[in-house]
CSV table of C-alpha atoms and ligand atoms in Angstrom, one decimal:
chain,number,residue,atom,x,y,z
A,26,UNK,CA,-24.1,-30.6,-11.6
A,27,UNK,CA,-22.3,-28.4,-9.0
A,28,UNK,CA,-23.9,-26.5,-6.6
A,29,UNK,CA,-23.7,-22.7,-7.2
A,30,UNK,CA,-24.5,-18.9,-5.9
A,31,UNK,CA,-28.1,-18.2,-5.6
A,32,UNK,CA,-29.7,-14.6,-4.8
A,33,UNK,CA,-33.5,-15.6,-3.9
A,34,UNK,CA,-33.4,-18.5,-5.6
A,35,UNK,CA,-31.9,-17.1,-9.0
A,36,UNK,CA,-28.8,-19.0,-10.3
A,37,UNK,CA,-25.8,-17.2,-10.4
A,38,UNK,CA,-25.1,-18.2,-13.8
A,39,UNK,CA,-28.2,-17.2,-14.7
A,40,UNK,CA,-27.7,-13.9,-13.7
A,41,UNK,CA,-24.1,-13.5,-15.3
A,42,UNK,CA,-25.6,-15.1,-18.7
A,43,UNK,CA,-28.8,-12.7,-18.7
A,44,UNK,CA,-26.5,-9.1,-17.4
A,45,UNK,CA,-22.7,-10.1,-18.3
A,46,UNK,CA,-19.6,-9.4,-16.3
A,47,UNK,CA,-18.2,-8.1,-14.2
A,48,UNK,CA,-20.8,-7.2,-12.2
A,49,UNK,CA,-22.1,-5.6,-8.8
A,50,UNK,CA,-25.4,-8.1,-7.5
A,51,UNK,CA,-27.1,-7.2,-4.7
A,52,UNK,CA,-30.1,-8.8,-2.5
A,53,UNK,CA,-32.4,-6.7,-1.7
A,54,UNK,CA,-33.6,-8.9,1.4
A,55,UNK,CA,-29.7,-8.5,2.9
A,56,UNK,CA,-31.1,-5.0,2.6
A,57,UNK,CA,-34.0,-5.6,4.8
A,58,UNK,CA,-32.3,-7.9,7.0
A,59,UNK,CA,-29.9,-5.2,8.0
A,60,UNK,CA,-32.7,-2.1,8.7
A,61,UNK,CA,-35.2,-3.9,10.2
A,62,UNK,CA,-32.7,-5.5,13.0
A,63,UNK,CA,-31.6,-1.9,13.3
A,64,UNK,CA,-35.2,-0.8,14.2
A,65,UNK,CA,-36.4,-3.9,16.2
A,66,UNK,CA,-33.7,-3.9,18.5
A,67,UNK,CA,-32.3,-0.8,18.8
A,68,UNK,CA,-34.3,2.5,20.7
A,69,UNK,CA,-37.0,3.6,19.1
A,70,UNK,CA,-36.0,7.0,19.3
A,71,UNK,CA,-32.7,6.2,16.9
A,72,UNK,CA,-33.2,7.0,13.6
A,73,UNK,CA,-31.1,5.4,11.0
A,74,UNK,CA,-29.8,7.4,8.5
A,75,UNK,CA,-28.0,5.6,5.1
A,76,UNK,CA,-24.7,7.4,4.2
A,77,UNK,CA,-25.1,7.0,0.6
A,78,UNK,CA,-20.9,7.6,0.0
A,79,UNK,CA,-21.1,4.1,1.1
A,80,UNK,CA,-23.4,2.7,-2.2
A,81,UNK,CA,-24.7,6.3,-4.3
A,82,UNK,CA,-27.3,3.8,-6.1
A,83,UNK,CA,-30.3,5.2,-6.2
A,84,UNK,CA,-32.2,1.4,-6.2
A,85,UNK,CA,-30.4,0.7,-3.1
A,86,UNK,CA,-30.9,4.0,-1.6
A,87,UNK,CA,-34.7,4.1,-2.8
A,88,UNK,CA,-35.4,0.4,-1.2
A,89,UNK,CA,-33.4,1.2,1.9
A,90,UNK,CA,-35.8,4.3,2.6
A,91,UNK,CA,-38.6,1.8,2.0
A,92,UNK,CA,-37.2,-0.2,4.7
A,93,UNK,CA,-37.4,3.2,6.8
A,94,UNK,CA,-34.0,4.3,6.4
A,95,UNK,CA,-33.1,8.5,6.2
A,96,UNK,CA,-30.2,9.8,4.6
A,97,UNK,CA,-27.1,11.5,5.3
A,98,UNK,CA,-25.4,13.0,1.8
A,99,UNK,CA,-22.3,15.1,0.9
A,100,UNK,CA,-22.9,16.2,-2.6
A,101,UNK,CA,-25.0,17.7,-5.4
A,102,UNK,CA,-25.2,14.3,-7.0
A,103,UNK,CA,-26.1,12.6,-3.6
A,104,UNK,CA,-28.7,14.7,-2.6
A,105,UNK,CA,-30.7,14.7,-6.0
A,106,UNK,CA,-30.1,10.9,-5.7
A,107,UNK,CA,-31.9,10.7,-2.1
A,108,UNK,CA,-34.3,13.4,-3.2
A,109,UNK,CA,-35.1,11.0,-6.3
A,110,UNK,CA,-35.6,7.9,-3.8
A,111,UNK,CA,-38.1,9.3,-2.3
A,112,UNK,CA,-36.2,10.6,0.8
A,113,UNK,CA,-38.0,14.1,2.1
A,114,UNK,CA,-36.0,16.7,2.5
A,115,UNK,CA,-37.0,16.9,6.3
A,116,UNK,CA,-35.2,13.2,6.9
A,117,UNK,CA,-31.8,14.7,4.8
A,118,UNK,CA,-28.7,16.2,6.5
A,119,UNK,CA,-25.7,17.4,4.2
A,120,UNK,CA,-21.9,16.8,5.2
A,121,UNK,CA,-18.8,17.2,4.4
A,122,UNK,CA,-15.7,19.1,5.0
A,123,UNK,CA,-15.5,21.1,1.7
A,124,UNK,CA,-19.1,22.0,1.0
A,125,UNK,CA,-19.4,24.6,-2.4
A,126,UNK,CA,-22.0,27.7,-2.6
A,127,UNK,CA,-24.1,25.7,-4.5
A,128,UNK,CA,-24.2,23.1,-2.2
A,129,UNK,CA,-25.6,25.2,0.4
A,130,UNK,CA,-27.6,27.0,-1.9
A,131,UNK,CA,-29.2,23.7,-2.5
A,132,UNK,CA,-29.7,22.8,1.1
A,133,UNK,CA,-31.4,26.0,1.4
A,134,UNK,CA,-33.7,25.7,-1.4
A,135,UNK,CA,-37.1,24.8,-0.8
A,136,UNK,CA,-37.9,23.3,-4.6
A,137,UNK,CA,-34.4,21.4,-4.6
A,138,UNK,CA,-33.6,20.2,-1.0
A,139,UNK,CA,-34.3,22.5,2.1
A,140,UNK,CA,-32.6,19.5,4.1
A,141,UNK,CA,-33.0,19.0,7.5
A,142,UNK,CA,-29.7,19.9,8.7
A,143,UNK,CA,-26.7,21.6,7.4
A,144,UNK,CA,-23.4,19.4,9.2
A,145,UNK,CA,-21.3,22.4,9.4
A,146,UNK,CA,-17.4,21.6,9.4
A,147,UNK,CA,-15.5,24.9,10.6
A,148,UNK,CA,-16.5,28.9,11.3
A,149,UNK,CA,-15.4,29.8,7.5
A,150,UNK,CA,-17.9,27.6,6.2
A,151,UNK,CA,-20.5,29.0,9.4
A,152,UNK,CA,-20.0,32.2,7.9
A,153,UNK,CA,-20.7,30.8,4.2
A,154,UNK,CA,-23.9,29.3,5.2
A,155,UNK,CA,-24.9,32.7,6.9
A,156,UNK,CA,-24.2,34.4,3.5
A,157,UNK,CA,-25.9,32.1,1.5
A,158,UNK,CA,-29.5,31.8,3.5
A,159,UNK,CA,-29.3,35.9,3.9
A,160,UNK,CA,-29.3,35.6,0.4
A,161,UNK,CA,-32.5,33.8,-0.1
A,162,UNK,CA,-34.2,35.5,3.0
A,163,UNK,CA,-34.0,32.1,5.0
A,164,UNK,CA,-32.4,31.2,8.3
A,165,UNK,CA,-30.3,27.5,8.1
A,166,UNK,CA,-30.6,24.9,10.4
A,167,UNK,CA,-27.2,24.1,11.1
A,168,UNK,CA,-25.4,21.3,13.3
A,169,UNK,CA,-21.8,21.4,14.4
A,170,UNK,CA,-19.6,18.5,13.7
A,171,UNK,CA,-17.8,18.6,16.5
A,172,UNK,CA,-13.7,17.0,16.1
A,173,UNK,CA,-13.8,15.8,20.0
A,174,UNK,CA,-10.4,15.6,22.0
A,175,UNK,CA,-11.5,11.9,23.1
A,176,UNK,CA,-10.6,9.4,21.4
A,177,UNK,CA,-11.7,5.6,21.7
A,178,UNK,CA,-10.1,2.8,20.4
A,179,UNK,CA,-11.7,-0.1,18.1
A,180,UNK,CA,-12.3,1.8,15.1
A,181,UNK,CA,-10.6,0.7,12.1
A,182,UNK,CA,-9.8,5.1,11.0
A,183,UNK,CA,-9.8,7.0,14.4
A,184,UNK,CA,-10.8,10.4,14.1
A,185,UNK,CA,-11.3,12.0,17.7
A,186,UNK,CA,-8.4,13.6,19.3
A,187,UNK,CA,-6.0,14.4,16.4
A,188,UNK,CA,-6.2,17.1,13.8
A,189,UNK,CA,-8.7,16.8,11.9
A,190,UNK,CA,-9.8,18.9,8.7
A,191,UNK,CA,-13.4,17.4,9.7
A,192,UNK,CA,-15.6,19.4,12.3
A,193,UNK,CA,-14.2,22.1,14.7
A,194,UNK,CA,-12.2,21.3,17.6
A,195,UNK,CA,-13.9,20.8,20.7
A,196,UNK,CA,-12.2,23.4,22.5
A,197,UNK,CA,-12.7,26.0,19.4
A,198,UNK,CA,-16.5,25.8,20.2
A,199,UNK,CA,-16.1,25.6,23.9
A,200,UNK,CA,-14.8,28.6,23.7
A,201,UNK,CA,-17.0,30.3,21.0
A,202,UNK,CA,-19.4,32.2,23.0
A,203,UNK,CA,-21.9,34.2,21.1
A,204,UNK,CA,-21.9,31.9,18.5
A,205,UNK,CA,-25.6,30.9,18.6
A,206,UNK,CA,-26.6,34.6,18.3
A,207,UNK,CA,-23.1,35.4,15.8
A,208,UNK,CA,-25.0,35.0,12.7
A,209,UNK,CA,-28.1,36.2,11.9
A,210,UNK,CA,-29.6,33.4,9.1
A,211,UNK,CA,-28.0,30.7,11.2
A,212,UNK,CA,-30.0,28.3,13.7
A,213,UNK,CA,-28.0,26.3,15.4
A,214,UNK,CA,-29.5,23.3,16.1
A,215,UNK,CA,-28.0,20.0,16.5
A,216,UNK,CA,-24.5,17.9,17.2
A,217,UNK,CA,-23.3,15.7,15.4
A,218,UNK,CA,-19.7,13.6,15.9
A,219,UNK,CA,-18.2,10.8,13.9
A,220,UNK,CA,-15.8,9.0,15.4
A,221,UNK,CA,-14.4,6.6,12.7
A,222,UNK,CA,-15.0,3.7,10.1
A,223,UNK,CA,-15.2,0.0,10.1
A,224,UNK,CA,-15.7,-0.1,14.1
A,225,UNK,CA,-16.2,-4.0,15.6
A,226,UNK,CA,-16.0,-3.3,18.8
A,227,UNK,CA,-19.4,-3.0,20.7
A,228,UNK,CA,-18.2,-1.5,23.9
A,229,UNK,CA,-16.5,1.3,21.6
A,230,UNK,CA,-20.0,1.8,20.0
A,231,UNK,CA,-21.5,2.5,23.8
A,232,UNK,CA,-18.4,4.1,24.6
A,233,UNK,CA,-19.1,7.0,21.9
A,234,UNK,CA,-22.5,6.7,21.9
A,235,UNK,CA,-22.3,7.4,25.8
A,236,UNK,CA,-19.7,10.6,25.0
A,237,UNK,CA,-20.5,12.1,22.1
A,238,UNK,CA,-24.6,12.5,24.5
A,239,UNK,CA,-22.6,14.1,27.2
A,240,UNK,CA,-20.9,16.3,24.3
A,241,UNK,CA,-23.7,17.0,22.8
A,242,UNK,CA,-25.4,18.4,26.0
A,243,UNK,CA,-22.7,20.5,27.5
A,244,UNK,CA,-21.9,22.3,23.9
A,245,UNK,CA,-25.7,23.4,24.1
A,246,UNK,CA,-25.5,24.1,27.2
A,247,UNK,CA,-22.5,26.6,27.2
A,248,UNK,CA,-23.6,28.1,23.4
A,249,UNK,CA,-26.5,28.5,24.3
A,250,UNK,CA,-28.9,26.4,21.5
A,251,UNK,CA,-31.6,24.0,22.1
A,252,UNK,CA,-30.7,20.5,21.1
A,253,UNK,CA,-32.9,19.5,18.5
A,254,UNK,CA,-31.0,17.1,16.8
A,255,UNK,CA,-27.9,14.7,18.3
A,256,UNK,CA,-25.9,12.7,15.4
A,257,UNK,CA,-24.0,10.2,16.9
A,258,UNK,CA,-22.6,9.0,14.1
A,259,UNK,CA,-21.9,4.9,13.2
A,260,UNK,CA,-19.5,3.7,11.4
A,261,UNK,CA,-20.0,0.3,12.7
A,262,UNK,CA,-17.7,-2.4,10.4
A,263,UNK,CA,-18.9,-5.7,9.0
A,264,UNK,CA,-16.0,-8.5,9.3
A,265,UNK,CA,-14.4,-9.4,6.0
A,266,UNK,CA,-11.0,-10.6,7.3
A,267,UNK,CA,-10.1,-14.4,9.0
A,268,UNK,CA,-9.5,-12.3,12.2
A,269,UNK,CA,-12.0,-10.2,12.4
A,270,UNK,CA,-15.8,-11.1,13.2
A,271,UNK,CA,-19.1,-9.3,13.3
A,272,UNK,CA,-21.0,-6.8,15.7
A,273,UNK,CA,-23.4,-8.3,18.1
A,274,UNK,CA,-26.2,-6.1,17.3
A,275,UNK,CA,-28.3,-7.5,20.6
A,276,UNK,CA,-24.7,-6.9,22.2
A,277,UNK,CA,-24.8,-3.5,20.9
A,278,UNK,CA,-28.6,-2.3,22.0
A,279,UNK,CA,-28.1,-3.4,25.3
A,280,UNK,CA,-25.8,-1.5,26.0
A,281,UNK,CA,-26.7,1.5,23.9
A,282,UNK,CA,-30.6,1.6,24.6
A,283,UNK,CA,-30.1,2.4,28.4
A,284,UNK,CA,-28.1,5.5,27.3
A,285,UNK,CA,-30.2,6.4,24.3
A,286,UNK,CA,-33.2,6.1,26.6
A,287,UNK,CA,-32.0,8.5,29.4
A,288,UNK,CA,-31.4,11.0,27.0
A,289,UNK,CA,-34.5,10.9,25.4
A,290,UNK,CA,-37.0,11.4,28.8
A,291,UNK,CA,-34.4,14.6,29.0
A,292,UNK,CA,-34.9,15.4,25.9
A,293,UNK,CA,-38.3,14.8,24.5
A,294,UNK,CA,-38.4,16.9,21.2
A,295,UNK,CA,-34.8,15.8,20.0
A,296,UNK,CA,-34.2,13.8,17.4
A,297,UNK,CA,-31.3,11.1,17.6
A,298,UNK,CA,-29.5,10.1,14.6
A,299,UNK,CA,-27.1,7.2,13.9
A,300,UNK,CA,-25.4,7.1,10.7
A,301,UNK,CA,-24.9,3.8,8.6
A,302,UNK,CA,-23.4,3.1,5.5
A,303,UNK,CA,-21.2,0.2,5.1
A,304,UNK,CA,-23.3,-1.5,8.4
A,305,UNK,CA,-26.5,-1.1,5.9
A,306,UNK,CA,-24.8,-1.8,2.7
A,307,UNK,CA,-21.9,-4.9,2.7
A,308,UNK,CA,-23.6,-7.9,3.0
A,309,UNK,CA,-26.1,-7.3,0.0
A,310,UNK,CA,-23.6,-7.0,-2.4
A,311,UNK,CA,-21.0,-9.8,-4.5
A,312,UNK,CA,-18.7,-8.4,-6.7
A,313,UNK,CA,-18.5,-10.9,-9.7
A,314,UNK,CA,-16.1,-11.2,-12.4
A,315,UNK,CA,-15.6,-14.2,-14.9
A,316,UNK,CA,-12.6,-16.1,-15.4
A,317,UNK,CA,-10.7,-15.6,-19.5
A,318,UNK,CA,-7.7,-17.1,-18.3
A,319,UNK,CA,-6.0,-19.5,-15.9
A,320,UNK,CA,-1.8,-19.4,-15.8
A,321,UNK,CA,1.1,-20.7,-13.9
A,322,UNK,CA,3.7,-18.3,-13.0
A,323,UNK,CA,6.8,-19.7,-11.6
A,324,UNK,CA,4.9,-22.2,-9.6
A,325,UNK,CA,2.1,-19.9,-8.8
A,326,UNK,CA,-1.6,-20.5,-10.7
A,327,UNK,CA,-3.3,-16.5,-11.5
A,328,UNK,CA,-7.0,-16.8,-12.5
A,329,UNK,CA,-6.6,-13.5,-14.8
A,330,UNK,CA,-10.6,-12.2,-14.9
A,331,UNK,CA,-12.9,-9.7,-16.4
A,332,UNK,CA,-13.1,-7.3,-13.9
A,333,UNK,CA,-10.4,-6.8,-10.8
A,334,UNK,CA,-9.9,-3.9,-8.6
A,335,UNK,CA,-11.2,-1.4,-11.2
A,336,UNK,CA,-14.3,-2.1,-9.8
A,337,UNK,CA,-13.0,-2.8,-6.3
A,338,UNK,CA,-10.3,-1.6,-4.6
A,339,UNK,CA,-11.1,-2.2,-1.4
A,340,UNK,CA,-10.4,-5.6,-2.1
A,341,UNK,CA,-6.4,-5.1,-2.3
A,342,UNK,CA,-6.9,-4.6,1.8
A,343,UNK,CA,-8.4,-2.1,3.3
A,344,UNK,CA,-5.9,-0.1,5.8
A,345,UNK,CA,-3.1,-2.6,5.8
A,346,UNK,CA,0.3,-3.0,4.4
A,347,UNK,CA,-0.6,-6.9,4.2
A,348,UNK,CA,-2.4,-8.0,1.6
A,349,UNK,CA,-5.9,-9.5,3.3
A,350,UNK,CA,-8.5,-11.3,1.2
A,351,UNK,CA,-12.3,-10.8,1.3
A,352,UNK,CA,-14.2,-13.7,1.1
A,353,UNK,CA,-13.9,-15.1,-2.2
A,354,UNK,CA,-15.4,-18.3,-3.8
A,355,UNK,CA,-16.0,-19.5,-7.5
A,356,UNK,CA,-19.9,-19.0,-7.3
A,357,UNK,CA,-20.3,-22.1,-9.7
A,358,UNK,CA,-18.6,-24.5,-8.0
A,359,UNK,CA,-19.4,-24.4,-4.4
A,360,UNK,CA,-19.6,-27.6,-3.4
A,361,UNK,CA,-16.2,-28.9,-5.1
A,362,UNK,CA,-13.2,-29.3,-2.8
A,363,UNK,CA,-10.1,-26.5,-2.5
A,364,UNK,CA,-7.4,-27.9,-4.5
A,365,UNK,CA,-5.0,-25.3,-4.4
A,366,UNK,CA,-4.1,-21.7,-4.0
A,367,UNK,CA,-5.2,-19.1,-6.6
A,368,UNK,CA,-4.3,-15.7,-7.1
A,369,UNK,CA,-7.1,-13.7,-8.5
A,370,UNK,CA,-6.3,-11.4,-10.9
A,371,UNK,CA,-8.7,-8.6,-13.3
A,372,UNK,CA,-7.9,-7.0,-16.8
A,373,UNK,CA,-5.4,-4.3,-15.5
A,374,UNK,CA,-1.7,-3.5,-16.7
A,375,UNK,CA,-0.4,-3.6,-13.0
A,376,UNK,CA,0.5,-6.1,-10.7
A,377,UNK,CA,-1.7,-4.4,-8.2
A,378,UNK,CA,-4.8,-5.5,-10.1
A,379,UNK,CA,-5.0,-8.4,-7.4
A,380,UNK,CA,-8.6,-9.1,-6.0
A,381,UNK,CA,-7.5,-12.7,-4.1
A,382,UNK,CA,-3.5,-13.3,-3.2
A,383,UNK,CA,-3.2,-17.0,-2.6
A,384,UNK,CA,-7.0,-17.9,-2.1
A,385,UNK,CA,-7.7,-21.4,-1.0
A,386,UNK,CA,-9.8,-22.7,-3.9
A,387,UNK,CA,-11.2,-25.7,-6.2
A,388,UNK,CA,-9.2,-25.9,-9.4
A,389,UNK,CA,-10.0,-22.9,-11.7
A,390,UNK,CA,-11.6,-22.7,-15.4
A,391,UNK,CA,-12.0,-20.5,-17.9
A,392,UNK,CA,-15.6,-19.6,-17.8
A,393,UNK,CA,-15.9,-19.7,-13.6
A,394,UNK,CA,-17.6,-17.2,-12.3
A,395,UNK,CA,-15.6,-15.8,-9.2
A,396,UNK,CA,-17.5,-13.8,-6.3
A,397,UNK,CA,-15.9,-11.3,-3.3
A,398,UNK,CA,-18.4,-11.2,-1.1
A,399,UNK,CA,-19.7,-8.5,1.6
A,400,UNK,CA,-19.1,-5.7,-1.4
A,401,UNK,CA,-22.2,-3.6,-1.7
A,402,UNK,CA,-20.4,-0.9,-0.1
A,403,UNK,CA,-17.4,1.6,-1.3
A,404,UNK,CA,-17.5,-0.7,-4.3
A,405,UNK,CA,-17.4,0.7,-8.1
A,406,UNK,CA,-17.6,4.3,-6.3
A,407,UNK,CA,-14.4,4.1,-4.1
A,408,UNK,CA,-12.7,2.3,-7.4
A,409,UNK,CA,-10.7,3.7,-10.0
A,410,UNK,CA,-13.2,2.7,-12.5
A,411,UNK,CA,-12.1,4.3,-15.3
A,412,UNK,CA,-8.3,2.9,-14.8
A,413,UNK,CA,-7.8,1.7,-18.4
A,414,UNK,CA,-10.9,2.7,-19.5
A,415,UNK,CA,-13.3,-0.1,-18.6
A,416,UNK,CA,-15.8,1.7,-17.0
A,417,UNK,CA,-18.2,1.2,-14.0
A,418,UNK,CA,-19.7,-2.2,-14.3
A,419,UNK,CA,-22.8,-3.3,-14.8
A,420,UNK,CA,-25.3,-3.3,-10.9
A,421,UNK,CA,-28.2,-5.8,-10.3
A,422,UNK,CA,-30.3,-5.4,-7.8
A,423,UNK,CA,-32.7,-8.8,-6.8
A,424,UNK,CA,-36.2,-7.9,-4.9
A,425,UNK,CA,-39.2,-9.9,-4.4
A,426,UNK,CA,-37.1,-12.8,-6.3
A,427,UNK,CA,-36.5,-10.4,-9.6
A,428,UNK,CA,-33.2,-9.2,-10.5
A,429,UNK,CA,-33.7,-5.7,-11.9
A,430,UNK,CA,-30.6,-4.1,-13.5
A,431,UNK,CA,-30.0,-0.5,-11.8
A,432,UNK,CA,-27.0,0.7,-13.1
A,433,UNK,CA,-26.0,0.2,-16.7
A,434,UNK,CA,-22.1,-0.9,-17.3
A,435,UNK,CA,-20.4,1.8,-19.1
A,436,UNK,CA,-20.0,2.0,-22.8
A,437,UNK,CA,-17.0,2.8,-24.6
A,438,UNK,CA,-19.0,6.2,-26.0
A,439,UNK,CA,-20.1,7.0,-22.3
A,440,UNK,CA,-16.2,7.1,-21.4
A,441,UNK,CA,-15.7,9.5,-24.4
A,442,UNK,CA,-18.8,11.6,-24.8
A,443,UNK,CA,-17.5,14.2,-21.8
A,444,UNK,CA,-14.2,14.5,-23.9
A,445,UNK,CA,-13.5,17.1,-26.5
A,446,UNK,CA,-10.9,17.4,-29.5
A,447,UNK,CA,-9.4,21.0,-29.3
A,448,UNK,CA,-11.9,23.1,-31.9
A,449,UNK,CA,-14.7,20.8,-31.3
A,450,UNK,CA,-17.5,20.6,-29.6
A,451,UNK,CA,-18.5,17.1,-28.8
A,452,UNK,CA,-16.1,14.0,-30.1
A,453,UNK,CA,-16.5,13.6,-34.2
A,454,UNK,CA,-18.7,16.5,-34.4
A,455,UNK,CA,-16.5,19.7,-35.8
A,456,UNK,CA,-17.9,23.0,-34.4
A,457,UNK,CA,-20.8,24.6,-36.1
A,458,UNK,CA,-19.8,27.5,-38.4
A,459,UNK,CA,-19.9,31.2,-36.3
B,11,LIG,C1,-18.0,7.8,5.7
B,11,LIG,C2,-18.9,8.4,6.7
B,11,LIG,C3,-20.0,7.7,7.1
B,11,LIG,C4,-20.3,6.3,6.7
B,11,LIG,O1,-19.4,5.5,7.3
B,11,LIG,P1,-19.5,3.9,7.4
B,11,LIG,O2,-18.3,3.4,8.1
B,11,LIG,O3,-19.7,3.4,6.0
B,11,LIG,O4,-20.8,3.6,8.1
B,11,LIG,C5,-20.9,8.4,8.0
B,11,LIG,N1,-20.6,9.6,8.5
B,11,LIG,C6,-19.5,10.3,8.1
B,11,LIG,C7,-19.3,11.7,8.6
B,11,LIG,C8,-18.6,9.7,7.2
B,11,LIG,O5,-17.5,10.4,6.8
C-alpha cells in the first residue's frame, strides 16, 4: 500500500470515494493555524478582517469568524453570506469600486446589514451614499479608499501611484476641503488603502503599513475628521511557485508591531484593520480531480482528468506569460518515485485547460487522484466554472476530524433552471394561460 493525502487523519481516497470529483477539500485547522498566528503575534490592536472575494463559502467564512476573524465584503451576495456566518454587522466594511443603490441601501439598513463602514471609492459614489442614507433618515459611516501616489515594490499587482479606477487620488482629497462637512448624511470616518495582491516581501508589508499610518493621519488632519478607523489593507501572498517562498510572519510583526503600536498610544479609540484573504485562505484548500485517461502525444504523456481549470484558473499561472505550476502531487501515491513528466490536463475543449505543464511525477493511472495544493483561495469563484457547462464542483470542508460537505457540485438542472425558452416561463414548463 502506497502512502497517500490525509486531511486530519481522513484518507484521501476516502474522501473522493464518499464526495466524488473534482473537488475543493479544505482543513479546517490550516484555517486556524493561519488566524491564530495572525492574533498571537501580531498587535493586539490589528484586527483581521477575511476578504471573502478570496473563498465566498460561507463554512469557511463562518469558521474563520470563530477563529476571530471580521469581514471585509463587496456584494449583496457577500454580505448576506458574512451576515449568515455569524459576522455582526459592527465587524463588516463594504468595498468596491462599483457599488449599486441597493448595495448601499443594504449597508444602511439596520435589519439587513448597517455595516461598519462604507469603503467609499470616488466623490460620485460620496454623493450616492449621501442620497441614499437621506433617504432612510440615517447618516453613513464612510471611509475613503484612498489611491496613494507612493508606490512600493514587492507586490505581485501594484496599485499605488498609477491610475487607478479604485479609491480617489491622493491629491483629489488633499485638496477636497469641506468635504467632511459637504454632505449632510455622510460621516467620514476612517482610511483605508490597499496597495496590492500576493505581496512576499516583509519589508514592503512595514513599508505600507508605516505609509499608509502617516496617510491616514495627515488626510484627517487636513479634512478635518476624526480617525476612527485606519484600514491598511494586506494582501500578503502565500508562495506557490519554485522561486518564490513564504512571509515570515515573526519577520513581519517585528517590524510592524512598533509602528502599529505608536499609532495606537496616539490614537486610543481607533480601530486598525488589516485585510486578508488569500493569507487566511490558500493553505486549507487542495483542488482535486481524478485521472480518466493517461496519453502520449508526440512524446509527451497528458493525464486528461475530471476537473481542470474550470474549477481553477489560477492554476494556468497567475500574472505571467510562463506557464508556472502550483504544487501538484498524485495524492495516492506519495511515497512512489517521479518517473517522468506529466502534463495535467481537465475535461475542456481547449488546449488551455492545462492545470500542470511538465510536472515531475510517478507514473500516472487511470483512477489517481491528482491534488494542486495551496487552492482554497480564488478557486471555483475566480474560475470559469460554467465553461462547458460542468458546473462548480463539489467543497468539503474537514473540522474536528469530520469532513462536512459545504457546497454541493452543480447539477445539470441547476445550470439550466435560470434559463428560459422564449414564451416560457421556467425550462419544460409552457406559460400558464392569461
Ligand atoms: C482583493 C482584495 C483583498 C484581498 O486580497 P488578498 O490578496 O487575497 O489578501 C483585500 N482588499 C481589497 C481592496 C481587495 O481588492
Amino acid at each position: 500500500m502506497s502512502a497517500e493525502f490525509e486531511v486530519q487523519g481522513l484518507k484521501v481516497t476516502d474522501i473522493a470515494q464518499e464526495f466524488g470529483t473534482p473537488l475543493y477539500l479544505y482543513d479546517g485547522d490550516s484555517l486556524h493555524d493561519r488566524m491564530t498566528a495572525l492574533r498571537e503575534q501580531l498587535h493586539p490592536r490589528l484586527e483581521v478582517f477575511f476578504s471573502l472575494k478570496s473563498n465566498p463559502n460561507m463554512a469557511i467564512c463562518s469558521l474563520l469568524h470563530a477563529y476571530g476573524a471580521r469581514a471585509e465584503v463587496s456584494s449583496l451576495a457577500e454580505l448576506a453570506t458574512a451576515r449568515a456566518a455569524g459576522v455582526a454587522p459592527g465587524d463588516i466594511v463594504f468595498l468596491g469600486p462599483g457599488k449599486s443603490r441597493a448595495e448601499l441601501a443594504a449597508c444602511l439598513d439596520q435589519d439587513t446589514g448597517g455595516v461598519y463602514a462604507i469603503i467609499c471609492e470616488s466623490f460620485g459614489e460620496l454623493a450616492l451614499i449621501d442620497e441614499v442614507a437621506a433617504e432612510r433618515g440615517v447618516v453613513a459611516p464612510v471611509a475613503l479608499r484612498v489611491n496613494p501616489e507612493f508606490a512600493v515594490k514587492g507586490s505581485g499587482l501594484t496599485m499605488g501611484g498609477k491610475p487607478r479606477q479604485f479609491g480617489i487620488d491622493e491629491a483629489q482629497l488633499s485638496a477636497a476641503t469641506g468635504l467632511a462637512t459637504r454632505h449632510a448624511h455622510v460621516r467620514l470616518m476612517g482610511v483605508q488603502v490597499y496597495m496590492g495582491t500576493r505581496i512576499l516581501s516583509e519589508s514592503a508589508v512595514a513599508e505600507n503599513t508605516e505609509r499608509i499610518l502617516d496617510l491616514a493621519e495627515r488626510l484627517a488632519g487636513s479634512l478635518g475628521f476624526p480617525l476612527e478607523m485606519v484600514d491598511i489593507g494586506g494582501g500578503l501572498g502565500v508562495a506557490y511557485f519554485d522561486n518564490e517562498s513564504d512571509l515570515d510572519l515573526g519577520d513581519i510583526a517585528a517590524r510592524i508591531n512598533p509602528l502599529l503600536d505608536k499609532f495606537a498610544a496616539t490614537h486610543p479609540d481607533t480601530r486598525l484593520v488589516m485585510e486578508l484573504g488569500r493569507y487566511l485562505t490558500a493553505q486549507s484548500g487542495t483542488y482535486i480531480t481524478r485521472v480518466r485517461y493517461v496519453k502520449t502525444s508526440m512524446g509527451e504523456n497528458f493525464a486528461v482528468a475530471d476537473g481542470g481549470t474550470n474549477h481553477h484558473m489560477a492554476a494556468v499561472g497567475i500574472g505571467s506569460f510562463v506557464k508556472r505550476n502550483f504544487p501538484i502531487q498524485v495524492l495516492n501515491r506519495l511515497d512512489e518515485p517521479v518517473s517522468g513528466d506529466w502534463n495535467i490536463t481537465g475535461p475542456l475543449c481547449t488546449p488551455n485547460d492545462t492545470l500542470g505543464k511538465k510536472v515531475a511525477l510517478p507514473g500516472i493511472r487511470p483512477g489517481d487522484l491528482i491534488g494542486v495544493a495551496r487552492s482554497g483561495a480564488y478557486g471555483p469563484s475566480a474560475s470559469p466554472v460554467n465553461f462547458l457547462s460542468h458546473g462548480h464542483p463539489a467543497e468539503v470542508l474537514v473540522v474536528d476530524g469530520t469532513a462536512h460537505l459545504v457546497r454541493d457540485r452543480d447539477r445539470p438542472e441547476d445550470l439550466l433552471r435560470l434559463q428560459r425558452l422564449p414564451g416560457k416561463t421556467s425550462f419544460g414548463a409552457p406559460r400558464a394561460a392569461e
